[in-house]
mmCIF file of C-alpha atoms in Angstrom:
data_model
loop_
_atom_site.group_PDB
_atom_site.id
_atom_site.type_symbol
_atom_site.label_atom_id
_atom_site.label_comp_id
_atom_site.label_asym_id
_atom_site.label_seq_id
_atom_site.Cartn_x
_atom_site.Cartn_y
_atom_site.Cartn_z
ATOM 1 C CA MET A 145 -19.495 -3.009 -8.129
ATOM 2 C CA ILE A 146 -16.473 -5.473 -8.390
ATOM 3 C CA ASN A 147 -16.805 -4.925 -12.628
ATOM 4 C CA LYS A 148 -16.620 -1.236 -12.511
ATOM 5 C CA TRP A 149 -13.755 -0.753 -10.435
ATOM 6 C CA ARG A 150 -12.313 -3.629 -12.681
ATOM 7 C CA ALA A 151 -13.293 -1.053 -15.511
ATOM 8 C CA VAL A 152 -11.441 1.557 -13.921
ATOM 9 C CA PHE A 153 -7.843 0.106 -13.204
ATOM 10 C CA LYS A 154 -7.763 -2.355 -16.604
ATOM 11 C CA GLY A 155 -4.982 -1.214 -18.646
ATOM 12 C CA GLN A 156 -4.618 2.205 -16.931
ATOM 13 C CA ARG A 157 -1.061 1.767 -15.561
ATOM 14 C CA ALA A 158 -0.618 5.339 -13.652
ATOM 15 C CA ILE A 159 -3.890 4.812 -12.056
ATOM 16 C CA GLN A 160 -2.767 1.043 -10.552
ATOM 17 C CA ILE A 161 0.646 2.267 -9.526
ATOM 18 C CA CYS A 162 -1.073 5.609 -8.035
ATOM 19 C CA SER A 163 -3.642 3.714 -6.087
ATOM 20 C CA VAL A 164 -1.171 1.558 -4.533
ATOM 21 C CA ILE A 165 1.192 4.069 -3.641
ATOM 22 C CA ILE A 166 -1.639 5.755 -1.766
ATOM 23 C CA LEU A 167 -2.900 2.746 -0.608
ATOM 24 C CA LEU A 168 0.113 2.434 1.190
ATOM 25 C CA PHE A 169 0.412 5.173 2.862
ATOM 26 C CA PHE A 170 -3.383 5.020 3.839
ATOM 27 C CA VAL A 171 -2.045 1.249 5.758
ATOM 28 C CA ILE A 172 1.145 2.472 7.033
ATOM 29 C CA ALA A 173 -0.966 5.833 8.883
ATOM 30 C CA LEU A 174 -4.007 3.789 9.983
ATOM 31 C CA LEU A 175 -1.783 0.866 11.623
ATOM 32 C CA ALA A 176 1.421 3.327 13.162
ATOM 33 C CA PRO A 177 0.468 2.600 16.469
ATOM 34 C CA TRP A 178 1.228 -1.253 15.768
ATOM 35 C CA ILE A 179 3.853 -1.430 13.485
ATOM 36 C CA ALA A 180 5.971 1.996 14.466
ATOM 37 C CA PRO A 181 8.593 0.958 16.710
ATOM 38 C CA HIS A 182 9.050 3.568 19.177
ATOM 39 C CA ASP A 183 7.122 6.633 20.727
ATOM 40 C CA PRO A 184 6.792 9.662 18.427
ATOM 41 C CA VAL A 185 6.741 11.540 21.604
ATOM 42 C CA LYS A 186 9.278 9.775 23.640
ATOM 43 C CA VAL A 187 12.140 12.493 24.489
ATOM 44 C CA ASN A 188 15.786 10.725 25.135
ATOM 45 C CA LEU A 189 18.494 13.957 25.215
ATOM 46 C CA LEU A 190 21.177 11.259 25.311
ATOM 47 C CA GLN A 191 20.142 9.873 21.628
ATOM 48 C CA LYS A 192 19.273 13.283 20.213
ATOM 49 C CA LEU A 193 20.339 13.652 16.748
ATOM 50 C CA ALA A 194 21.770 10.343 16.374
ATOM 51 C CA GLY A 195 22.094 8.674 12.519
ATOM 52 C CA PRO A 196 20.635 6.057 11.153
ATOM 53 C CA SER A 197 21.116 2.610 13.191
ATOM 54 C CA LEU A 198 19.684 -0.676 13.768
ATOM 55 C CA GLU A 199 17.211 0.871 16.840
ATOM 56 C CA HIS A 200 16.926 3.705 14.749
ATOM 57 C CA TRP A 201 16.130 3.716 11.297
ATOM 58 C CA LEU A 202 16.185 6.773 10.052
ATOM 59 C CA GLY A 203 17.781 8.478 12.766
ATOM 60 C CA THR A 204 16.272 10.653 15.472
ATOM 61 C CA ASP A 205 15.874 14.375 15.735
ATOM 62 C CA HIS A 206 17.007 16.760 18.135
ATOM 63 C CA LEU A 207 15.122 15.913 20.920
ATOM 64 C CA GLY A 208 15.907 12.270 20.573
ATOM 65 C CA ARG A 209 12.204 10.710 18.936
ATOM 66 C CA ASP A 210 12.958 8.408 16.627
ATOM 67 C CA ASN A 211 12.705 9.920 12.807
ATOM 68 C CA LEU A 212 10.752 6.824 11.438
ATOM 69 C CA THR A 213 7.635 6.734 13.800
ATOM 70 C CA ARG A 214 7.293 10.211 13.861
ATOM 71 C CA LEU A 215 6.920 10.270 9.844
ATOM 72 C CA MET A 216 4.532 7.361 10.521
ATOM 73 C CA TYR A 217 2.496 9.183 12.556
ATOM 74 C CA GLY A 218 3.013 12.636 10.630
ATOM 75 C CA ALA A 219 1.246 10.454 7.809
ATOM 76 C CA ARG A 220 -1.875 9.989 10.455
ATOM 77 C CA VAL A 221 -2.462 13.753 10.350
ATOM 78 C CA SER A 222 -1.597 14.352 7.295
ATOM 79 C CA LEU A 223 -3.800 11.491 5.655
ATOM 80 C CA GLY A 224 -6.600 11.648 7.993
ATOM 81 C CA PHE A 225 -7.308 15.066 7.855
ATOM 82 C CA ALA A 226 -7.030 15.773 4.061
ATOM 83 C CA THR A 227 -9.362 12.867 3.989
ATOM 84 C CA LEU A 228 -11.788 14.006 6.398
ATOM 85 C CA ILE A 229 -11.603 17.763 4.594
ATOM 86 C CA PHE A 230 -12.496 16.331 1.176
ATOM 87 C CA LEU A 231 -14.870 14.185 2.655
ATOM 88 C CA SER A 232 -16.934 17.101 4.672
ATOM 89 C CA SER A 233 -15.808 19.795 2.060
ATOM 90 C CA LEU A 234 -17.447 17.004 -0.822
ATOM 91 C CA LEU A 235 -20.776 16.447 0.932
ATOM 92 C CA ILE A 236 -21.532 20.413 1.604
ATOM 93 C CA GLY A 237 -20.136 20.909 -1.949
ATOM 94 C CA VAL A 238 -22.771 18.818 -3.799
ATOM 95 C CA ILE A 239 -25.522 19.368 -1.412
ATOM 96 C CA VAL A 240 -24.862 23.283 -2.152
ATOM 97 C CA GLY A 241 -24.434 22.767 -5.452
ATOM 98 C CA SER A 242 -27.494 20.419 -6.569
ATOM 99 C CA ILE A 243 -30.011 22.807 -5.129
ATOM 100 C CA SER A 244 -28.811 25.608 -6.551
ATOM 101 C CA GLY A 245 -28.314 24.387 -10.535
ATOM 102 C CA TYR A 246 -31.457 22.318 -9.516
ATOM 103 C CA LEU A 247 -33.865 25.341 -8.023
ATOM 104 C CA GLY A 248 -32.288 28.000 -10.067
ATOM 105 C CA GLY A 249 -33.493 31.840 -9.198
ATOM 106 C CA TRP A 250 -32.987 33.603 -6.537
ATOM 107 C CA VAL A 251 -31.269 30.831 -4.521
ATOM 108 C CA ASP A 252 -28.697 29.632 -7.202
ATOM 109 C CA SER A 253 -27.847 34.143 -7.822
ATOM 110 C CA LEU A 254 -27.356 34.081 -3.749
ATOM 111 C CA LEU A 255 -25.624 30.668 -3.423
ATOM 112 C CA MET A 256 -23.059 31.432 -6.361
ATOM 113 C CA ARG A 257 -22.534 34.825 -5.168
ATOM 114 C CA LEU A 258 -21.735 33.754 -1.641
ATOM 115 C CA CYS A 259 -19.146 30.797 -3.633
ATOM 116 C CA GLU A 260 -17.482 34.048 -5.924
ATOM 117 C CA GLY A 261 -17.548 35.729 -2.904
ATOM 118 C CA ILE A 262 -15.165 33.292 -1.026
ATOM 119 C CA MET A 263 -13.155 32.431 -4.454
ATOM 120 C CA ALA A 264 -12.231 36.399 -4.583
ATOM 121 C CA PHE A 265 -9.768 35.627 -2.049
ATOM 122 C CA PRO A 266 -6.345 33.477 -2.577
ATOM 123 C CA ASN A 267 -6.944 29.831 -0.406
ATOM 124 C CA LEU A 268 -4.150 30.320 1.897
ATOM 125 C CA VAL A 269 -4.506 33.973 2.538
ATOM 126 C CA LEU A 270 -8.326 33.137 3.521
ATOM 127 C CA VAL A 271 -7.269 30.421 5.622
ATOM 128 C CA LEU A 272 -5.024 32.400 7.686
ATOM 129 C CA GLY A 273 -7.596 34.863 8.223
ATOM 130 C CA ILE A 274 -9.934 32.155 9.667
ATOM 131 C CA VAL A 275 -7.063 30.728 11.466
ATOM 132 C CA GLY A 276 -6.214 33.746 13.593
ATOM 133 C CA ILE A 277 -9.595 34.751 14.224
ATOM 134 C CA PHE A 278 -10.112 31.174 15.763
ATOM 135 C CA GLY A 279 -6.415 30.866 17.378
ATOM 136 C CA PRO A 280 -3.868 28.047 15.914
ATOM 137 C CA GLY A 281 -4.601 24.364 16.271
ATOM 138 C CA LEU A 282 -5.454 21.197 14.217
ATOM 139 C CA MET A 283 -9.545 21.860 14.689
ATOM 140 C CA GLN A 284 -9.008 25.081 13.457
ATOM 141 C CA VAL A 285 -7.425 24.587 10.135
ATOM 142 C CA LEU A 286 -9.503 21.665 9.639
ATOM 143 C CA LEU A 287 -12.904 23.941 9.461
ATOM 144 C CA ALA A 288 -10.860 27.011 7.863
ATOM 145 C CA LEU A 289 -10.320 24.338 4.912
ATOM 146 C CA MET A 290 -13.472 23.470 4.847
ATOM 147 C CA MET A 291 -15.039 26.607 4.430
ATOM 148 C CA VAL A 292 -12.861 27.438 1.560
ATOM 149 C CA GLN A 293 -12.611 23.724 -0.237
ATOM 150 C CA TRP A 294 -16.435 22.727 -0.303
ATOM 151 C CA VAL A 295 -17.150 26.309 -3.142
ATOM 152 C CA TYR A 296 -14.889 24.741 -5.720
ATOM 153 C CA TYR A 297 -17.109 21.482 -5.732
ATOM 154 C CA ALA A 298 -20.584 24.004 -5.304
ATOM 155 C CA ARG A 299 -19.752 25.500 -8.478
ATOM 156 C CA ILE A 300 -18.672 22.602 -10.560
ATOM 157 C CA CYS A 301 -21.864 20.370 -9.206
ATOM 158 C CA ARG A 302 -24.051 23.418 -10.109
ATOM 159 C CA ASN A 303 -22.903 23.428 -13.395
ATOM 160 C CA MET A 304 -23.399 19.985 -13.946
ATOM 161 C CA VAL A 305 -26.798 20.079 -12.225
ATOM 162 C CA VAL A 306 -27.714 22.446 -15.183
ATOM 163 C CA SER A 307 -27.075 20.571 -17.952
ATOM 164 C CA LEU A 308 -28.900 17.534 -16.566
ATOM 165 C CA LYS A 309 -32.530 19.058 -15.579
ATOM 166 C CA GLU A 310 -32.943 19.603 -18.978
ATOM 167 C CA ARG A 311 -32.683 16.021 -19.413
ATOM 168 C CA ASN A 312 -35.256 13.422 -20.100
ATOM 169 C CA PHE A 313 -35.024 11.250 -17.379
ATOM 170 C CA ILE A 314 -35.897 14.466 -15.051
ATOM 171 C CA ALA A 315 -38.663 15.809 -16.490
ATOM 172 C CA ALA A 316 -39.889 11.692 -16.347
ATOM 173 C CA ALA A 317 -39.575 12.190 -12.551
ATOM 174 C CA ARG A 318 -41.163 15.337 -12.245
ATOM 175 C CA ILE A 319 -44.170 13.972 -14.270
ATOM 176 C CA SER A 320 -44.114 10.942 -11.817
ATOM 177 C CA GLY A 321 -45.020 13.530 -8.882
ATOM 178 C CA SER A 322 -41.070 12.762 -7.265
ATOM 179 C CA SER A 323 -40.398 15.894 -4.910
ATOM 180 C CA SER A 324 -37.258 18.386 -5.215
ATOM 181 C CA TRP A 325 -35.463 16.298 -3.084
ATOM 182 C CA ALA A 326 -36.028 12.977 -4.478
ATOM 183 C CA ILE A 327 -35.209 14.159 -7.495
ATOM 184 C CA ILE A 328 -32.118 15.461 -6.147
ATOM 185 C CA ARG A 329 -30.768 12.846 -4.129
ATOM 186 C CA LYS A 330 -32.297 9.986 -6.853
ATOM 187 C CA HIS A 331 -31.163 11.096 -9.785
ATOM 188 C CA ILE A 332 -29.258 14.217 -9.816
ATOM 189 C CA ILE A 333 -26.729 13.366 -7.127
ATOM 190 C CA PRO A 334 -25.867 10.014 -8.561
ATOM 191 C CA ASN A 335 -25.091 11.610 -11.972
ATOM 192 C CA VAL A 336 -22.633 14.084 -10.561
ATOM 193 C CA GLN A 337 -20.697 11.752 -8.387
ATOM 194 C CA ARG A 338 -17.794 10.409 -10.629
ATOM 195 C CA PRO A 339 -16.480 13.968 -11.951
ATOM 196 C CA ILE A 340 -16.643 15.180 -8.475
ATOM 197 C CA VAL A 341 -15.047 12.482 -6.343
ATOM 198 C CA VAL A 342 -12.408 13.081 -9.713
ATOM 199 C CA MET A 343 -12.160 16.629 -9.140
ATOM 200 C CA GLY A 344 -11.791 15.811 -5.319
ATOM 201 C CA THR A 345 -8.633 13.779 -5.826
ATOM 202 C CA LEU A 346 -6.659 16.517 -7.373
ATOM 203 C CA GLU A 347 -7.931 18.614 -4.542
ATOM 204 C CA MET A 348 -6.248 16.278 -1.596
ATOM 205 C CA GLY A 349 -2.805 16.902 -2.661
ATOM 206 C CA TRP A 350 -3.400 20.439 -1.985
ATOM 207 C CA ALA A 351 -5.040 19.830 1.282
ATOM 208 C CA ILE A 352 -2.198 17.918 2.285
ATOM 209 C CA MET A 353 0.072 20.811 1.035
ATOM 210 C CA ASP A 354 -2.523 23.501 2.921
ATOM 211 C CA ILE A 355 -2.075 21.343 6.355
ATOM 212 C CA SER A 356 1.527 21.105 6.184
ATOM 213 C CA ALA A 357 2.098 25.007 5.469
ATOM 214 C CA LEU A 358 -0.012 25.839 8.273
ATOM 215 C CA SER A 359 1.597 23.148 10.515
ATOM 216 C CA PHE A 360 5.332 24.645 9.470
ATOM 217 C CA LEU A 361 3.886 28.650 10.053
ATOM 218 C CA GLY A 362 3.181 26.679 13.546
ATOM 219 C CA LEU A 363 -0.858 27.466 13.037
ATOM 220 C CA GLY A 364 -1.548 23.704 12.775
ATOM 221 C CA ILE A 365 -0.832 20.665 14.725
ATOM 222 C CA GLN A 366 1.178 21.759 18.432
ATOM 223 C CA PRO A 367 4.111 19.828 19.723
ATOM 224 C CA PRO A 368 4.809 17.348 20.822
ATOM 225 C CA ASN A 369 2.734 15.650 17.912
ATOM 226 C CA ALA A 370 3.677 14.508 15.024
ATOM 227 C CA GLU A 371 3.205 16.179 11.496
ATOM 228 C CA TRP A 372 5.024 16.366 8.210
ATOM 229 C CA GLY A 373 4.945 20.653 8.067
ATOM 230 C CA ALA A 374 5.528 20.707 11.658
ATOM 231 C CA MET A 375 8.725 18.517 11.499
ATOM 232 C CA ILE A 376 10.018 20.507 8.504
ATOM 233 C CA HIS A 377 9.623 23.348 10.874
ATOM 234 C CA GLU A 378 11.626 21.776 13.672
ATOM 235 C CA GLY A 379 14.350 20.842 11.043
ATOM 236 C CA THR A 380 15.178 24.280 10.142
ATOM 237 C CA SER A 381 17.602 24.891 12.878
ATOM 238 C CA TYR A 382 18.824 22.264 11.651
ATOM 239 C CA ILE A 383 19.137 22.864 8.111
ATOM 240 C CA ARG A 384 23.038 22.568 7.807
ATOM 241 C CA SER A 385 23.938 20.140 10.236
ATOM 242 C CA HIS A 386 21.325 17.853 10.015
ATOM 243 C CA PRO A 387 19.170 18.138 6.475
ATOM 244 C CA GLU A 388 17.391 15.071 6.787
ATOM 245 C CA LEU A 389 15.103 16.270 9.431
ATOM 246 C CA MET A 390 13.514 18.878 6.743
ATOM 247 C CA ILE A 391 13.968 16.276 4.019
ATOM 248 C CA TYR A 392 12.228 13.094 4.874
ATOM 249 C CA PRO A 393 9.175 14.828 5.812
ATOM 250 C CA GLY A 394 9.548 17.302 2.664
ATOM 251 C CA ALA A 395 10.077 14.083 0.460
ATOM 252 C CA LEU A 396 6.764 12.504 1.694
ATOM 253 C CA ILE A 397 4.799 15.364 1.250
ATOM 254 C CA LEU A 398 5.942 15.787 -2.255
ATOM 255 C CA LEU A 399 5.453 12.260 -2.907
ATOM 256 C CA VAL A 400 2.123 12.084 -1.553
ATOM 257 C CA VAL A 401 1.080 15.142 -3.915
ATOM 258 C CA ILE A 402 2.331 14.076 -6.726
ATOM 259 C CA THR A 403 0.983 11.066 -6.649
ATOM 260 C CA PHE A 404 -2.966 12.607 -6.036
ATOM 261 C CA ASN A 405 -2.143 14.524 -8.986
ATOM 262 C CA ILE A 406 -1.394 12.082 -11.373
ATOM 263 C CA LEU A 407 -3.993 10.292 -10.012
ATOM 264 C CA GLY A 408 -6.416 12.934 -10.351
ATOM 265 C CA GLU A 409 -4.761 13.817 -14.402
ATOM 266 C CA ALA A 410 -5.345 10.338 -15.129
ATOM 267 C CA LEU A 411 -8.662 9.759 -14.290
ATOM 268 C CA SER A 412 -9.510 13.120 -15.579
ATOM 269 C CA GLU A 413 -8.184 11.718 -19.043
ATOM 270 C CA ARG A 414 -9.893 8.117 -18.532
ATOM 271 C CA TYR A 415 -13.190 9.899 -18.024
ATOM 272 C CA GLY A 416 -12.855 12.846 -20.125
ATOM 273 C CA ILE A 417 -13.649 15.475 -16.898
ATOM 274 C CA ALA A 418 -12.274 18.854 -17.518
ATOM 275 C CA LYS A 419 -9.952 20.446 -14.706
ATOM 276 C CA ARG A 420 -11.073 23.561 -12.510
#
């Protein structure tokens, strides 16, 4: 396992740098309750819109809340829920794609028509429709994004399985009496993991942007909780007098999304994996 990880990082400067940046953000997000200097929701109107100081390194917002603390807690939401969306969508997509590609026939046709029906709508429009039905809230956004994202993993996985199931080792497994589920679990899924995970790295950036966009529109996380998109929304009223309220979270979204995209591109080139 260690040798495999060394092979991924060896001589790959872009992968190394991006991985360190992403790891740093995850560490900050996980340790936010212990390393954040202030309470993220504590209001102090006497210090509202204060500039940077020793007590508040990045100043305070319109309610006197510490900007640095809220950025740290915002990372927990943006990165945490993006990861949850990625893992859930990946699990559903790999299972559906493996079943569709391996069984073929009417099962394949039915599942692929379902995927095409979902893909016929722009992602954000479909998510907005789903959130509109269930109402605003972070869990509703999570559910909506999961319902949209799994389709891409399913289609990619299905195409790879169609190619894999004609290989000799799959034929040998059938001859030995292995069931279809055992073949999918032991032989198909392990062989599609790497390309799917590489594609998922690119999708992480989209998930973070979608979460932030929906929170900016007031459909995601609700006040007073911190999230980068919601912080940008709160800062729009002070765009002329205190633009940093929008710049801080916007810059973090930009940095994280670009880092995930560069990492995904680098991994795709390293393993010769075509992007969707």
